[in-house]
Amino acid sequence: MKSRFSDWRINTVTVLSVVVVCVIFLRIVHIQIANHEDINEDARNRLHPRVAWTARRGSIFDRNGLPLAVTNRTYVLGVTPRDLPDDDDKLEVLSDAASTTRSFIRCLLKRKDTYIRLARKVSLSCQQEKILSSMPGVRLDPDPERMNPFHCMTPLLLGSVGSDGSGTGGIELSFSDLLRGTDGWKVYSRDAEGRLYRRADAPGRKPENGHDLYLTIDSRVQAIVDFELEQAVSRCGAASGAAVVVDPWTGEIYALAEKEGAKAGKIKNEAALYSTSCIYEPGSTFKLITSAYLLERGEVDAYDVFYGEEGEADFWFGTFRDAHKFGWLTFKETFKKSSNICTIKAVMNTDREDFYSFLLRFGFGSRTGISLPAESAGTLRKPEDWSGRSLPSMAIGQEIGVTVLQMAMAYCAVANGGNLMVPRIAHEVRDSEGELVREFSPVSVRRVISPGTARKLREFCRDVVVDGTGVRAAVDGIDVAGKTGTAQVADGSGYLQNTWVASFAGFVPADKPRFVCMVVLNEPASDWQYGGLSSAVVFSEIVEGINLASDLLVPEADWIVDSTRLQGDMIAVPSFFRLRCAEAAQLANDCDLNIIFSSDEGEVYSQIPGPGTLIKKGGRVDLSFISGGDRKKSGVAVPDLMGLSIRQARRMLIESGLRSRVAGSGAVLRQDPAPGRKVLRGSTVSIRCGTSKKRECGGLTLAGGAAR
Amino acid sequence: MKKKPAYDLKLFYAVISLVALGLVMVFSASWVIAREQFSSPFFFFQRHAIRVALGLLCLYVFMKIPYGIFRRFNFWILCGALLMLASIFIWGKSVRGADRWLKVFVFTIQPVEVAKYSLMIFFAVRLAEGRKKLSDLEKGFLPPVGAAVAMAVMVGLQPNISNVVLIIGLTMTLLFVGGCRFRHLGAFAGTAALAAALLLYRMEYVVQRVLVLLKRSDDVSGIGWQVNQSLIAFGSGFIFGCGPGKGHQKYMFLPDAHTDFIYSIIGEELGFVGTAIVLLLFALIFRRSLRIAKRAPNEFGRFLALGIGLTIFATAIINMAMTTGILPTAGLPLPFVSYGGSSLVASLAAAGILLNISTQARDPEPPAGRGRTRSMKNISYARRSAAPCADGGRKR
């Protein structure tokens, strides 16, 4: 039988099969050898993806090293229900971490989503983190949280941090470059379940953590200013209030507080810092600058006299009034009694251009240069645009818009002998190892008045407090100087009848000021409209509080002690801030000090006496502790006030963040709540005082105020 | 000729090599998914090993059964296969949208794998009846075509397009080799093309897979994912591969790594060397089956050997072309290697039939002593005998 297999047809099939094999072969060569590099690169990127390694944002501290803003490692906790085993134990761990209940999570899991977010800003213990990160179906995405541990700062000043880790306002925005650090990257690998893990030898670049920023803010001063301002705003029924405490010699801002009142005022701002971004008409406080101009130019002498026109004067450019009827006043009395008419008479014939340029030199109409976003330059019109009424109006603080900070810096210039300084909020920058990276030094803008004029003006200001409009600003035993201001608020068409800005600007001590304090109350109730009644009182309370609770007003030579210059058996108290109990005990032991604990958990957040105070070796230091859990709730223990003087008691309450309601006089006899009770920060403690018995309060004589 | 049966040992070794390679690679490719789904890395490997044992038993049995028996029962075998295919529509088990599996006692079988070989037997019988009969449209041409079309329709309804293409392709090749008229063949091819064109509109996923092939890079995560991952597997293998068990693609990247895409895993872990050897082994199997066909004692044996060889070879080639991205993704396993009981057992049984045909070779084999280790002489003999065929082939 003849085989049909020698047929050409079978050969065709054979040839075709050879061709097909060759095609496959060439294709294998193509993808396995020729394109090997490209494909491999692609595969490597999928298998070993490069992931950003975020830098830790630097912390913000006050000048004493108290943390104001720190970044906490928190996570977004989510699950992919498809991979999550339905296991009670695992759900228990999950619900613990997300602080919900198991049944709630079960409910969520019934949804048909591929990913369900259970909770944000979850802080985990190491144990939980370990368990959760190895659990299938659970996702932990880093979501750093910015925390303000002590809540003692004006939120708008400190600013906040956006979800991408950049500052969104205030100091966080201004110093974002320093705080932020440089992100690195790391290469991950995928394991059998497709999850990412990191090999020990995987390449990567470590991130450079952000620098730590130390502010010029003194949190103790800040606490006092906050406290007093808050009380004043509610007492006076004001819409809002702002207060600034500045060192006139360096321009360092010790405290900057802003409070909103219960009354929704016209001047309400939610996004901008009032002190730097909002302008107001300063009123009589501006007379200091007018007087400075007149004295500096020699136009007027302190004892030139002007007639007060019995409270109302008609000038060719309009009618001006005084709050009281004045007769003949010297220029000094004019300032002391804040007479509008006499001030206008003194200034009305001066050269506008010269006055304008003087105001410019004083920093009005330009930004102060503080490193904060959205600073306003104020409103200062050019002389060409002035009407006949403008010059006299400006002389008494109308028709000009200034910021609180501009006014404070102008007072600083007078306080320090004539130098206009740049206000500073940042003290120094340290890297994450604590090494000094950058120090901010005082910057003087220009000399605006001569030291002689400045001295005269300081005398003027002191007179205001001694027997002028600002007598309520006086503080026992301290030489206070300042100027009141009561300005009507204009709404564009004219001045509003019952809307006022009450302000007081002053400095202590009068001869060689240690700080300048400016207090502004917006729209106080009509009983409190005068700066001499409302703001001056706040000023006085702030000064008193600072005197009691800090060493700002203490003459340097006696109290600020360099640790290298220890005399005899005296020792400078070290800072115990943020130390744990055992560490504090160790430090105290090293320094030969006795320490008294308020509790033995958490970290030190307050110490008496403050760091740097010189006390005898073996002396007593009281430490107050705050534990991690308390921070958010800010529960504080009521201090034991029994037997203390009212001042001492109030000082202790202020330091604990509590308000006081005092009845009687003398030493404290009763207090409510009782000592040691935990109450919320800001609660009121009633004190009943009397003179029945005296109790000596140990070796606590530290700050100057107690002695005075 | 009444000597000890001389099996085609090259074919045997090639098949055994592929099966052994398959055992290793199935374990390597499947342990991840087995651990994930069945909490035992050996789940697929154990089942594969059992099927290999079963397949080798079949290989032995079919090696011993004289192949002539298939001729006698060819019609009943075909009817049985068609019945099995039909019963899928009643008792079938659906996997990923396709009813391809049939549960018989404890086994889940894929009838199409058996049906393909039964069709080959039927074809061999029909084609062996002679060229003259084949030239006759009604009596010669239509019965095999009818059987093939019936089977293709049943398979196509599952739906299993790749096997339809394979069946139609094999039918046309065998009819072509069998010597049918070009008119008939052309008409059949035209009808098939028309039907395919109409079906493309109906079956969207086929269109999508073809589109993916044409512009693969556009769609990395969707339909193109599998092919793309397959290419990554090949590419990262390079010449020697990353070593058995060390590949990454089986870690949930490449779906079906141990079944249809086992060739990609071979490419990744054994490299170009592995893929080339597998390709050459299949080429060798086809080469040996052509040789067996040439030496078969009768026409039936010839066409049976050719049909079985073609089926194995074509399945393998389509699978390789698919994994390397030449053809659109299809559901065809790599014979002898892929995980999948029906394919493995049926292929091994078919290889057994091939070996049985090889024992009944027409030409005298060299003495047993040398025959055990095939010398180069025999191979050159085979080439010599093939060469004049090409030249002296009859022109129509």
PDB file of C-alpha atoms in Angstrom, chain A residues 1-14 17-18 20-21 23-25 27-29 31-33 35-37 39-40 42-43 46-48 190-194 199, chain B residues 35-36 127 131 173 176-177 179-180 182 220 225 229 231-232 234-236 238 248 251-253 263 267 271-272 275 279 286 290 299 302 306 313 317 321 324 326 389-390 393-394:
ATOM      1  CA  MET A   1       0.000   0.000   0.000  1.00  0.00           C
ATOM      2  CA  LYS A   2       1.435   3.270  -0.989  1.00  0.00           C
ATOM      3  CA  SER A   3       1.781   5.701   1.815  1.00  0.00           C
ATOM      4  CA  ARG A   4       0.250   9.049   1.268  1.00  0.00           C
ATOM      5  CA  PHE A   5       2.711  10.366   3.787  1.00  0.00           C
ATOM      6  CA  SER A   6       5.268  11.195   1.212  1.00  0.00           C
ATOM      7  CA  ASP A   7       2.737  13.686   0.171  1.00  0.00           C
ATOM      8  CA  TRP A   8       3.676  17.356  -0.187  1.00  0.00           C
ATOM      9  CA  ARG A   9       0.817  18.104   2.120  1.00  0.00           C
ATOM     10  CA  ILE A  10       2.401  16.531   5.159  1.00  0.00           C
ATOM     11  CA  ASN A  11       5.603  18.378   4.346  1.00  0.00           C
ATOM     12  CA  THR A  12       3.707  21.648   4.304  1.00  0.00           C
ATOM     13  CA  VAL A  13       2.463  20.904   7.788  1.00  0.00           C
ATOM     14  CA  THR A  14       5.979  20.004   8.877  1.00  0.00           C
ATOM     15  CA  SER A  17       5.313  23.605  12.441  1.00  0.00           C
ATOM     16  CA  VAL A  18       9.007  24.464  12.139  1.00  0.00           C
ATOM     17  CA  VAL A  20       5.774  28.180  14.364  1.00  0.00           C
ATOM     18  CA  VAL A  21       8.469  26.804  16.633  1.00  0.00           C
ATOM     19  CA  VAL A  23       8.433  32.183  15.911  1.00  0.00           C
ATOM     20  CA  ILE A  24       7.988  31.108  19.504  1.00  0.00           C
ATOM     21  CA  PHE A  25      11.718  30.728  19.877  1.00  0.00           C
ATOM     22  CA  ARG A  27       9.721  35.636  20.791  1.00  0.00           C
ATOM     23  CA  ILE A  28      11.330  34.016  23.809  1.00  0.00           C
ATOM     24  CA  VAL A  29      14.685  35.412  22.803  1.00  0.00           C
ATOM     25  CA  ILE A  31      11.390  39.050  25.724  1.00  0.00           C
ATOM     26  CA  GLN A  32      13.818  37.050  27.803  1.00  0.00           C
ATOM     27  CA  ILE A  33      17.117  38.288  26.490  1.00  0.00           C
ATOM     28  CA  ASN A  35      14.153  43.191  26.464  1.00  0.00           C
ATOM     29  CA  HIS A  36      15.346  41.720  29.706  1.00  0.00           C
ATOM     30  CA  GLU A  37      16.573  45.015  31.161  1.00  0.00           C
ATOM     31  CA  ILE A  39      11.070  44.380  31.720  1.00  0.00           C
ATOM     32  CA  ASN A  40      13.212  43.737  34.747  1.00  0.00           C
ATOM     33  CA  ASP A  42       9.470  47.451  35.361  1.00  0.00           C
ATOM     34  CA  ALA A  43       9.226  44.387  37.570  1.00  0.00           C
ATOM     35  CA  ARG A  46       6.447  46.910  41.128  1.00  0.00           C
ATOM     36  CA  LEU A  47       8.145  44.545  43.514  1.00  0.00           C
ATOM     37  CA  HIS A  48      10.264  47.125  45.248  1.00  0.00           C
ATOM     38  CA  ARG A 190       6.405  42.731  48.687  1.00  0.00           C
ATOM     39  CA  ASP A 191       5.865  39.543  50.597  1.00  0.00           C
ATOM     40  CA  ALA A 192       3.773  36.514  49.684  1.00  0.00           C
ATOM     41  CA  GLU A 193       0.505  38.245  50.497  1.00  0.00           C
ATOM     42  CA  GLY A 194       1.438  41.253  48.438  1.00  0.00           C
ATOM     43  CA  ARG A 199      14.461  44.588  54.119  1.00  0.00           C
TER      44      ARG A 199
ATOM     45  CA  ARG B  35      -1.224  28.278  51.254  1.00  0.00           C
ATOM     46  CA  GLU B  36      -3.415  31.305  50.776  1.00  0.00           C
ATOM     47  CA  LEU B 127      -9.179   9.606   6.640  1.00  0.00           C
ATOM     48  CA  ARG B 131      -8.477   9.737  -0.611  1.00  0.00           C
ATOM     49  CA  THR B 173      -5.035  20.502   9.043  1.00  0.00           C
ATOM     50  CA  PHE B 176      -5.652  18.993   4.313  1.00  0.00           C
ATOM     51  CA  VAL B 177      -3.124  16.279   5.021  1.00  0.00           C
ATOM     52  CA  GLY B 179      -6.004  14.943   0.816  1.00  0.00           C
ATOM     53  CA  CYS B 180      -9.436  16.443   0.603  1.00  0.00           C
ATOM     54  CA  PHE B 182      -9.394  22.399  -1.826  1.00  0.00           C
ATOM     55  CA  VAL B 220      -1.821  47.456  32.606  1.00  0.00           C
ATOM     56  CA  TRP B 225      -2.670  42.559  33.627  1.00  0.00           C
ATOM     57  CA  GLN B 229       2.656  39.989  34.459  1.00  0.00           C
ATOM     58  CA  LEU B 231       5.901  39.126  30.246  1.00  0.00           C
ATOM     59  CA  ILE B 232       7.462  40.474  33.432  1.00  0.00           C
ATOM     60  CA  PHE B 234       9.732  36.020  31.274  1.00  0.00           C
ATOM     61  CA  GLY B 235      11.776  39.198  31.279  1.00  0.00           C
ATOM     62  CA  SER B 236      13.025  38.850  34.805  1.00  0.00           C
ATOM     63  CA  PHE B 238      16.898  36.259  31.659  1.00  0.00           C
ATOM     64  CA  HIS B 248       8.194  36.606  42.456  1.00  0.00           C
ATOM     65  CA  TYR B 251       3.080  35.863  44.693  1.00  0.00           C
ATOM     66  CA  MET B 252      -0.387  36.823  43.629  1.00  0.00           C
ATOM     67  CA  PHE B 253       0.893  38.818  40.701  1.00  0.00           C
ATOM     68  CA  TYR B 263       5.243  28.497  31.068  1.00  0.00           C
ATOM     69  CA  GLY B 267      10.544  31.390  32.113  1.00  0.00           C
ATOM     70  CA  GLY B 271      15.148  31.385  32.396  1.00  0.00           C
ATOM     71  CA  PHE B 272      15.638  31.185  28.683  1.00  0.00           C
ATOM     72  CA  THR B 275      11.742  27.845  28.092  1.00  0.00           C
ATOM     73  CA  LEU B 279       9.858  24.341  23.427  1.00  0.00           C
ATOM     74  CA  PHE B 286       5.907  16.369  17.301  1.00  0.00           C
ATOM     75  CA  LEU B 290       5.555  12.389  12.586  1.00  0.00           C
ATOM     76  CA  GLU B 299      -3.311   4.299   7.291  1.00  0.00           C
ATOM     77  CA  ARG B 302      -0.642   7.016  10.486  1.00  0.00           C
ATOM     78  CA  LEU B 306      -0.399  12.463  13.223  1.00  0.00           C
ATOM     79  CA  PHE B 313       1.885  20.137  19.643  1.00  0.00           C
ATOM     80  CA  ILE B 317       2.246  26.070  20.832  1.00  0.00           C
ATOM     81  CA  ALA B 321       2.150  31.916  22.159  1.00  0.00           C
ATOM     82  CA  THR B 324       4.486  35.180  25.512  1.00  0.00           C
ATOM     83  CA  ILE B 326       1.701  36.590  20.647  1.00  0.00           C
ATOM     84  CA  CYS B 389       9.342  12.549   0.052  1.00  0.00           C
ATOM     85  CA  ALA B 390       9.608  16.299  -0.186  1.00  0.00           C
ATOM     86  CA  GLY B 393       5.785  14.398  -3.596  1.00  0.00           C
ATOM     87  CA  ARG B 394       2.919  14.151  -5.914  1.00  0.00           C
TER      88      ARG B 394
END
